[in-house]
Structures are given as structure tokens and as C-alpha cells.
Tab-separated table of N, CA and C in Angstrom:
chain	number	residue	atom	x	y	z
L	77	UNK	N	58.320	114.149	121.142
L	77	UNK	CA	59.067	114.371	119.918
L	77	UNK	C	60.475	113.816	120.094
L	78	UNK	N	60.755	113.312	118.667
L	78	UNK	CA	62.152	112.423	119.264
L	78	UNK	C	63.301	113.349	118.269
L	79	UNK	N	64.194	114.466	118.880
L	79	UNK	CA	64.940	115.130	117.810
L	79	UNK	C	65.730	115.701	118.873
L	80	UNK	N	67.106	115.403	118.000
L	80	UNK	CA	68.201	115.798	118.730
L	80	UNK	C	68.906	116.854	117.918
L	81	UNK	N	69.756	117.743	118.470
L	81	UNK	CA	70.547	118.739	117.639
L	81	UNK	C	72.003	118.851	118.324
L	82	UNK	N	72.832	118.222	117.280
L	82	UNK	CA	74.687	117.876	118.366
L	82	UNK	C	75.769	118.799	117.622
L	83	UNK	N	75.871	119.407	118.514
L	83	UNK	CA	77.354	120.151	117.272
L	83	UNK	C	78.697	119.085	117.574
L	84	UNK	N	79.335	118.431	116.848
L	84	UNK	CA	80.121	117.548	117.098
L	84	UNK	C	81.105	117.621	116.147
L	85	UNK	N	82.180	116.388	116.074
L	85	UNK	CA	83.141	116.697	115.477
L	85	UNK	C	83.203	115.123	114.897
L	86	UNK	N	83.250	114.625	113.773
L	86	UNK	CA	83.377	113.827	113.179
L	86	UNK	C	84.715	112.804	113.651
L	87	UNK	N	84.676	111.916	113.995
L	87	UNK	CA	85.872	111.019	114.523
L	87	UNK	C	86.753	109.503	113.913
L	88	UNK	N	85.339	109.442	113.174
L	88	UNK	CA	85.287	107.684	112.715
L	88	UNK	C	84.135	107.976	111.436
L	89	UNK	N	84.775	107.010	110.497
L	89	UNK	CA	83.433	106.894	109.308
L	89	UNK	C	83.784	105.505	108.654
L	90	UNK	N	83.081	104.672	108.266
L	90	UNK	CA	82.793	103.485	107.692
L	90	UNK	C	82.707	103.484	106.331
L	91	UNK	N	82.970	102.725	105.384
L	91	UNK	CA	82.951	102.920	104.382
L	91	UNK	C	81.405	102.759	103.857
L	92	UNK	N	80.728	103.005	102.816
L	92	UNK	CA	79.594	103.035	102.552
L	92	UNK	C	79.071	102.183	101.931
L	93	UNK	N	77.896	101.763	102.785
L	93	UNK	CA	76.757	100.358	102.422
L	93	UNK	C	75.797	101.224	101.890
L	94	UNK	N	74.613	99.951	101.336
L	94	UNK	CA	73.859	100.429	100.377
L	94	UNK	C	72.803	99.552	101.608
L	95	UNK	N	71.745	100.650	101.748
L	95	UNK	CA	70.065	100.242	101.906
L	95	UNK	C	69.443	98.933	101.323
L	96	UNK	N	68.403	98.361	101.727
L	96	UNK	CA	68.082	97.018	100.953
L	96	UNK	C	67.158	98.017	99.689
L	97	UNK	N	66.710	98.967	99.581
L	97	UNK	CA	66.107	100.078	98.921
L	97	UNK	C	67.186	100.449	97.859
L	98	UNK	N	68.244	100.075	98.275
L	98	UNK	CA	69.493	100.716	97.219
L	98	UNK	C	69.865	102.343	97.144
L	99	UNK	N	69.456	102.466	98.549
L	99	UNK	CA	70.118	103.871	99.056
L	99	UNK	C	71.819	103.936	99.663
L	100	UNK	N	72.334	104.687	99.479
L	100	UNK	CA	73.805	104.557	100.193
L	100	UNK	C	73.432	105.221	101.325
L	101	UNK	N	74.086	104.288	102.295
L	101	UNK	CA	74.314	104.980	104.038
L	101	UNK	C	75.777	104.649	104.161
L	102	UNK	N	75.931	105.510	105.618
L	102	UNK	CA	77.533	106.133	105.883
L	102	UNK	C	77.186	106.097	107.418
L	103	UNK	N	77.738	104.671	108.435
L	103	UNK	CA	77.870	104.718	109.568
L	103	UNK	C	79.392	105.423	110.125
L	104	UNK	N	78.859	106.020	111.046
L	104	UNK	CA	80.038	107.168	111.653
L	104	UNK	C	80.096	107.777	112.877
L	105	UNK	N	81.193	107.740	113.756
L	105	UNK	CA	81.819	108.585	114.999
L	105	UNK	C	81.325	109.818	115.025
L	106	UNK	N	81.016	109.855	115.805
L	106	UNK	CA	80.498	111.603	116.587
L	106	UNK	C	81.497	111.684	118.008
L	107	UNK	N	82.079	113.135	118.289
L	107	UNK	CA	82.632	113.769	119.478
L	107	UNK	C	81.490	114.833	119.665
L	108	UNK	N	81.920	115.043	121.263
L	108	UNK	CA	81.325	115.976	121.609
L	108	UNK	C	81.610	116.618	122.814
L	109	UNK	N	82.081	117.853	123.327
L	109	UNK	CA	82.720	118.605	124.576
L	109	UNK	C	82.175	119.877	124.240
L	110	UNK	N	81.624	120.045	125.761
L	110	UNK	CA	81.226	121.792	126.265
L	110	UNK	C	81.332	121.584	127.257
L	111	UNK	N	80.659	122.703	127.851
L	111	UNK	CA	80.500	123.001	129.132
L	111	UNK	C	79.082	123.891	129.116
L	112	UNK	N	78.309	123.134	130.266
L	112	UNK	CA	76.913	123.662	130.692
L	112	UNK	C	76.518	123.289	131.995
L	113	UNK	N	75.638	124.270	132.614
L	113	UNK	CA	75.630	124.723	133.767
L	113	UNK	C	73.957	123.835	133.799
L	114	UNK	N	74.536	123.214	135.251
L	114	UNK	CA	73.433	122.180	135.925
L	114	UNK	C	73.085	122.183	137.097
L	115	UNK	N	71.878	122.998	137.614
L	115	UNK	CA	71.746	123.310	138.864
L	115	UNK	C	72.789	124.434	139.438
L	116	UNK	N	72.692	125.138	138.258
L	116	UNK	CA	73.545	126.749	138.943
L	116	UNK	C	75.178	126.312	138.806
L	117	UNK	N	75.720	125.419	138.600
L	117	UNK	CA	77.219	124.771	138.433
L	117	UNK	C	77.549	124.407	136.993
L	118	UNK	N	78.760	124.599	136.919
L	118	UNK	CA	79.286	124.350	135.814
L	118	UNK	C	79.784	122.598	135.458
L	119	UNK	N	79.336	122.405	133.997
L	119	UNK	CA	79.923	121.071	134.272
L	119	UNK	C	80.312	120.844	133.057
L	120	UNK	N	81.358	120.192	132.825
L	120	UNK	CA	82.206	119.782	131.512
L	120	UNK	C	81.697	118.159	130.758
L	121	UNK	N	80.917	118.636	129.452
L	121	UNK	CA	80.320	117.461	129.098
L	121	UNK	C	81.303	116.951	128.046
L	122	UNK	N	81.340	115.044	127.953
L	122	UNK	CA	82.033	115.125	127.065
L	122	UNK	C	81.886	113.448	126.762
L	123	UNK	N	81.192	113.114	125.342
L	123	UNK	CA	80.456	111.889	125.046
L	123	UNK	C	81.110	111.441	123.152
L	124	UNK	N	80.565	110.611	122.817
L	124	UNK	CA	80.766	109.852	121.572
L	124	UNK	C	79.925	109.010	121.700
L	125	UNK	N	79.365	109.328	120.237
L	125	UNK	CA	78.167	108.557	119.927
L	125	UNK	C	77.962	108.264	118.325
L	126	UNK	N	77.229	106.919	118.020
L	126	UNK	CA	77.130	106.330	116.703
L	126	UNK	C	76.123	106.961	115.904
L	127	UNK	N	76.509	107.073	115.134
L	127	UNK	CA	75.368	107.959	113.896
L	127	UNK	C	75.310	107.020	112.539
L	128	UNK	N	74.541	107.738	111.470
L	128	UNK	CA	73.941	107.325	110.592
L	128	UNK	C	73.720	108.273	109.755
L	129	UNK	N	73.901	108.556	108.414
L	129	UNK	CA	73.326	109.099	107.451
L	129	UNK	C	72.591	108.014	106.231
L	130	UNK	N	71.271	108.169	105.585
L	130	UNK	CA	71.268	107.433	104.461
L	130	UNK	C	70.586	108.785	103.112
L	131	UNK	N	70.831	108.133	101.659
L	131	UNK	CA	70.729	108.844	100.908
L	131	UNK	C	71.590	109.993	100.926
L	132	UNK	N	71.312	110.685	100.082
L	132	UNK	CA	72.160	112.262	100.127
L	132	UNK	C	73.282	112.555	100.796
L	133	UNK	N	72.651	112.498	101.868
L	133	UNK	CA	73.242	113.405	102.896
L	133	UNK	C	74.521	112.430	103.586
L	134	UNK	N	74.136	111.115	103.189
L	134	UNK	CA	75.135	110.360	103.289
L	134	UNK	C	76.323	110.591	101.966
L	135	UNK	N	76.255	110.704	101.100
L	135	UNK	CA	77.002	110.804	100.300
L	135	UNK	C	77.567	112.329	100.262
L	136	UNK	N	76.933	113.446	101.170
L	136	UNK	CA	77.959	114.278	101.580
L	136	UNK	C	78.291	114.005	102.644
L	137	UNK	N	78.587	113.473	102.853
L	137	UNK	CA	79.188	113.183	104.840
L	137	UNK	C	80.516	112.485	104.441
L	138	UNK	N	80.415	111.514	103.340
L	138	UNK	CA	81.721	110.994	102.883
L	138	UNK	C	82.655	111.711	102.675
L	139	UNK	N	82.182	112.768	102.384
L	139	UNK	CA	83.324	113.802	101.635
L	139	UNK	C	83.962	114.970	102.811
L	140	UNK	N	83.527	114.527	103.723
L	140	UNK	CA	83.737	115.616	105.137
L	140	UNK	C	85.006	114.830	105.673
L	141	UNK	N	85.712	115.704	105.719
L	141	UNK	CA	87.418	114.964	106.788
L	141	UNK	C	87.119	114.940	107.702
L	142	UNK	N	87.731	113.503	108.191
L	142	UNK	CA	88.176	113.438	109.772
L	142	UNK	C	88.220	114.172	110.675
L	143	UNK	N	87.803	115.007	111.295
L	143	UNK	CA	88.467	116.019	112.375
L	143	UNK	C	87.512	117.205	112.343
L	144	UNK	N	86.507	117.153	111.169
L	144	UNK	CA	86.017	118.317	110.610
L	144	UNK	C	84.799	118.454	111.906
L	145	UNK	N	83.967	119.798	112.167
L	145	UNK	CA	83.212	120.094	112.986
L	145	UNK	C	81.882	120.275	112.665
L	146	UNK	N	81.307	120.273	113.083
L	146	UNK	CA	79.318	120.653	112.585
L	146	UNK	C	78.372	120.447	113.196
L	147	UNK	N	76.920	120.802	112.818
L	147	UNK	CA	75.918	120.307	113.685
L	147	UNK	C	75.286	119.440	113.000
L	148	UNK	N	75.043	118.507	113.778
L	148	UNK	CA	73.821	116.891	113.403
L	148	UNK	C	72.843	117.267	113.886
L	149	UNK	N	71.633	116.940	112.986
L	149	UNK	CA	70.657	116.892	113.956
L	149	UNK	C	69.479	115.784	112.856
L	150	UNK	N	69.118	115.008	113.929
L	150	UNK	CA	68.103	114.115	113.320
L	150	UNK	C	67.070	113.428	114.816
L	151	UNK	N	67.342	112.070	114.471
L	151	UNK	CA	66.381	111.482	115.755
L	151	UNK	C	67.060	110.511	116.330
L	152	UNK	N	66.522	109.998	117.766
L	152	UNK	CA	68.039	108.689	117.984
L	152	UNK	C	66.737	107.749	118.210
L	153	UNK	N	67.240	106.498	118.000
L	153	UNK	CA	66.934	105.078	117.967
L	153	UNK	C	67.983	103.791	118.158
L	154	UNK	N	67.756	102.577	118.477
L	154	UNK	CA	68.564	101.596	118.966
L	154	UNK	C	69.089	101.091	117.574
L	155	UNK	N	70.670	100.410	117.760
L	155	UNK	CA	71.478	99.964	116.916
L	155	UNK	C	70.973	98.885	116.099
L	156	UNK	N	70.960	98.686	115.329
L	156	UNK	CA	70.719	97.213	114.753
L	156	UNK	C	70.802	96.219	115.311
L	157	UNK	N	72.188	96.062	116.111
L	157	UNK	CA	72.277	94.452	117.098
L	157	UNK	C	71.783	94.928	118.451
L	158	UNK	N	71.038	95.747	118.515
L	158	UNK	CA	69.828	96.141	119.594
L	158	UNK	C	70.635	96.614	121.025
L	159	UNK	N	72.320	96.493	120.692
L	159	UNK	CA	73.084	97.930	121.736
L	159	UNK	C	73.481	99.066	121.319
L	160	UNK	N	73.276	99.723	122.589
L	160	UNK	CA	73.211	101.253	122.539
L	160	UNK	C	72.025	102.026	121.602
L	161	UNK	N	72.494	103.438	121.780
L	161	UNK	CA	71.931	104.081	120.999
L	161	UNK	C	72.317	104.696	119.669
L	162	UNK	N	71.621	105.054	118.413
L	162	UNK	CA	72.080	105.655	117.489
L	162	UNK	C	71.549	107.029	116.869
L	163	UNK	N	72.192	107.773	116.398
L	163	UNK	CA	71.658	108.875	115.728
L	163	UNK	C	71.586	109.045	114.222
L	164	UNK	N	70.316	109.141	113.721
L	164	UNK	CA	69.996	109.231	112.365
L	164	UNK	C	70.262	110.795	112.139
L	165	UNK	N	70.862	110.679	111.224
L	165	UNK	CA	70.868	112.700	110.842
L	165	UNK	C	70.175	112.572	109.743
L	166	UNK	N	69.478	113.130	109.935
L	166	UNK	CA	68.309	113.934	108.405
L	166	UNK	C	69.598	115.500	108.537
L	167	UNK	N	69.615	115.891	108.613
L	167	UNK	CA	70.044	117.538	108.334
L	167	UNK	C	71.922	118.012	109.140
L	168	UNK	N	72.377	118.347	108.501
L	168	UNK	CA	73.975	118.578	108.774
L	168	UNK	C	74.300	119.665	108.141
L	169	UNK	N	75.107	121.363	108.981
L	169	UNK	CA	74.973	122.154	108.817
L	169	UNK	C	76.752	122.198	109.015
């Protein structure tokens, strides 16, 4: 199963393209810092990563400020120009 769930903090957002479908998507910055215990030790995690909304949920994501906090959760898959990884959010809480 390919599903991720990130509580993150919004960092970066792109202005909004349209699907060849004529859906609006909203490419965008993800943060992310905790701390979780690995092999009985504590360890301080702390990453940024590229996301994706299309439809809907893209057109509420526009409206979310800079700085603002939440959980993503969708599926990850490779970028369009085939680096790195990306995260599709179906669902944002």
C-alpha cells in the first residue's frame, strides 16, 4: 500500500496550473520536525518535501497561509522531470 500521513507545515506554494483534464492543481513546500525514538534512542527528524494537490482540495490549499500547520496525507510518486519524490494529497485536515 502506497499512503503516507505528514503533519507538516506549509512553506512554499506555486501559483495554480490547470490539469490537461482542466482540473486546477497547486504545487507546494512541505516542513516537517519531531522527534522519534529509533532503536530505544531518541532522534530529531527534520525533512521538506514536494507535494501536490489537484481539484478541490487544491483550490483549498490556496487559501491556507504560509506558515500554517496540518496533516497531508495521500500517496508519494516520482516528479514529473523524474527527480525526487512527490506527495499527492487526496485528504488535508
Amino acid at each position: 500500500m502506497n499512503r503516507m500521513v505528514l503533519s507538516a507545515q506549509l512553506v512554499e506554494r506555486g501559483a495554480v496550473r490547470y490539469t490537461p483534464a482542466g482540473l486546477p492543481a497547486c504545487d507546494f513546500g512541505l516542513k516537517h520536525e519531531s522527534q522519534v525514538t529509533e532503536a530505544g534512542i531518541p532522534r530529531k527528524v527534520s525533512l521538506e518535501m514536494r507535494a501536490v494537490a489537484i481539484g478541490d482540495l487544491a483550490q483549498r490549499l490556496m487559501k491556507l497561509e504560509i506558515g500554517s500547520t496540518g496533516t497531508f496525507a495521500g500517496f508519494l510518486t516520482h516528479q514529473r522531470n523524474g527527480r525526487g519524490t512527490v506527495l499527492h494529497v487526496t485528504e488535508f485536515e
